[in-house]
Amino acid sequence: MTMPSTASAATTTATQPQHEIHYCIFDMDGLLINTESLYTQITSEILARYGKKYDFELKAKLMGLREKESSEILVRESGVAMTPEEYLHERHLLQLERFPHCVPLPGVMRLIKHLKDKKIPIAVATSSYRKNFELKSMNNQALFELFDVIVCGDDPAIKHGKPNPDIFFVARDRLAKHYGHDTVVNEKCLVFEDSPIGVQAGVNANMKVVWVPDENIGRLYPTLDGPSQRLESLELFDPVYFGLPPFEN
């Protein structure tokens, strides 16, 4: 898929509200916790055993996809002498060792605690399968227990993975049910993403999008159509810009 890259997203915040947001939906890997860097380390180690290199151009194509799709693309484009199933097996063994040690990224705990305190509906919508989510969250309960809804990539309600908007619609509908809301306007939902394909899914959902790319991915996409705002870190997020309650300190 060719990602749009002709327009630049805003990189600064404003002191006056520019949007009216009611729901916030967060990707997980590389946005809330540092698992994207662990994915990079693990896949690099596996490919190196076969004399192959894992670069950020290939990584950008895999980010946000469900594991079956991403493993097929990885094996095909890297030319590694293994099947997608063999790759996933080796990756899983390393994940069991390393994912329990992942930690929240800068600015995450402050933001999520703030939204929870202000009773803003919040959900995780991750392409990670439930088994991987459980592994990543096992030592991060202080973070994930704050969310009203957790939607994983292998949820049967999700018919199509990103860049299709299904996962965000499922998260939206479950937040609405959780809070007893009859209807939710998509434009009043704010998606937080770190991957270009996740940004596209949010745009396809007709939701507002904050893009927080890894610096290496950001260099590959100096401009990207769709996001309402581009930030280097969630530490820089200003809730007021989106009509959300301001931080109190």
Tab-separated table of C-alpha atoms in Angstrom, residues 50-150:
chain	number	residue	atom	x	y	z
A	50	TYR	CA	20.159	-16.072	8.246
A	51	GLY	CA	22.434	-13.308	6.986
A	52	LYS	CA	19.595	-10.835	6.466
A	53	LYS	CA	19.158	-7.285	7.685
A	54	TYR	CA	16.034	-5.704	9.158
A	55	ASP	CA	15.798	-2.019	8.233
A	56	PHE	CA	13.251	0.658	9.105
A	57	GLU	CA	11.875	0.817	5.575
A	58	LEU	CA	10.725	-2.793	5.923
A	59	LYS	CA	9.640	-2.245	9.526
A	60	ALA	CA	7.404	0.648	8.441
A	61	LYS	CA	5.511	-1.728	6.147
A	62	LEU	CA	4.830	-4.126	9.030
A	63	MET	CA	3.843	-1.727	11.813
A	64	GLY	CA	0.184	-1.883	12.731
A	65	LEU	CA	-0.520	-5.114	10.856
A	66	ARG	CA	-1.767	-8.280	12.485
A	67	GLU	CA	0.910	-10.937	12.992
A	68	LYS	CA	-0.113	-13.246	10.122
A	69	GLU	CA	0.008	-10.434	7.574
A	70	SER	CA	3.209	-8.907	8.923
A	71	SER	CA	5.082	-12.228	9.074
A	72	GLU	CA	4.170	-13.049	5.466
A	73	ILE	CA	5.433	-9.670	4.266
A	74	LEU	CA	8.603	-9.944	6.358
A	75	VAL	CA	9.555	-13.356	4.997
A	76	ARG	CA	8.737	-12.411	1.417
A	77	GLU	CA	10.523	-9.059	1.345
A	78	SER	CA	13.567	-9.998	3.434
A	79	GLY	CA	14.146	-13.232	1.509
A	80	VAL	CA	14.915	-15.065	4.762
A	81	ALA	CA	15.029	-18.871	4.412
A	82	MET	CA	12.157	-19.671	6.747
A	83	THR	CA	8.378	-19.828	6.635
A	84	PRO	CA	6.161	-17.219	8.293
A	85	GLU	CA	5.196	-19.866	10.842
A	86	GLU	CA	8.845	-20.606	11.664
A	87	TYR	CA	9.556	-16.910	12.068
A	88	LEU	CA	6.570	-16.443	14.399
A	89	HIS	CA	7.676	-19.412	16.489
A	90	GLU	CA	11.204	-18.051	16.944
A	91	ARG	CA	9.852	-14.585	17.628
A	92	HIS	CA	7.429	-15.892	20.233
A	93	LEU	CA	10.212	-17.593	22.195
A	94	LEU	CA	12.138	-14.319	22.424
A	95	GLN	CA	8.982	-12.376	23.259
A	96	LEU	CA	8.292	-14.664	26.211
A	97	GLU	CA	11.679	-13.670	27.557
A	98	ARG	CA	11.571	-9.926	26.905
A	99	PHE	CA	8.010	-8.592	26.774
A	100	PRO	CA	7.369	-8.901	30.517
A	101	HIS	CA	10.080	-6.257	30.966
A	102	CYS	CA	8.514	-3.607	28.704
A	103	VAL	CA	7.679	-0.223	30.259
A	104	PRO	CA	5.424	2.763	29.510
A	105	LEU	CA	6.876	5.423	27.240
A	106	PRO	CA	7.431	9.034	28.387
A	107	GLY	CA	4.253	11.013	29.005
A	108	VAL	CA	1.973	7.977	28.891
A	109	MET	CA	1.112	7.545	32.566
A	110	ARG	CA	0.487	11.249	33.060
A	111	LEU	CA	-1.884	11.451	30.082
A	112	ILE	CA	-3.842	8.260	30.741
A	113	LYS	CA	-4.241	9.035	34.460
A	114	HIS	CA	-5.424	12.530	33.536
A	115	LEU	CA	-8.041	11.286	31.066
A	116	LYS	CA	-9.228	8.681	33.566
A	117	ASP	CA	-9.505	11.263	36.354
A	118	LYS	CA	-11.520	13.529	34.061
A	119	LYS	CA	-13.825	10.634	33.081
A	120	ILE	CA	-12.908	10.765	29.399
A	121	PRO	CA	-13.739	7.372	27.785
A	122	ILE	CA	-10.476	5.657	26.825
A	123	ALA	CA	-9.720	2.437	24.960
A	124	VAL	CA	-6.739	0.458	23.729
A	125	ALA	CA	-7.069	-0.753	20.130
A	126	THR	CA	-4.027	-2.873	19.315
A	127	SER	CA	-3.236	-5.172	16.405
A	128	SER	CA	-1.430	-7.414	18.895
A	129	TYR	CA	-3.207	-10.694	19.535
A	130	ARG	CA	-4.665	-11.249	22.990
A	131	LYS	CA	-1.911	-13.675	24.059
A	132	ASN	CA	0.729	-11.040	23.310
A	133	PHE	CA	-1.275	-8.325	25.012
A	134	GLU	CA	-1.422	-10.427	28.175
A	135	LEU	CA	2.350	-10.907	28.039
A	136	LYS	CA	3.053	-7.211	27.535
A	137	SER	CA	0.592	-6.033	30.148
A	138	MET	CA	1.449	-8.502	32.920
A	139	ASN	CA	3.868	-6.075	34.596
A	140	ASN	CA	2.038	-2.940	33.448
A	141	GLN	CA	-1.281	-3.331	35.227
A	142	ALA	CA	-1.002	0.162	36.706
A	143	LEU	CA	-1.357	1.435	33.145
A	144	PHE	CA	-3.803	-0.942	31.503
A	145	GLU	CA	-6.249	-1.145	34.388
A	146	LEU	CA	-7.046	2.522	33.713
A	147	PHE	CA	-8.623	1.776	30.321
A	148	ASP	CA	-12.353	1.208	29.955
A	149	VAL	CA	-11.993	-1.086	26.936
A	150	ILE	CA	-9.207	-3.250	25.478
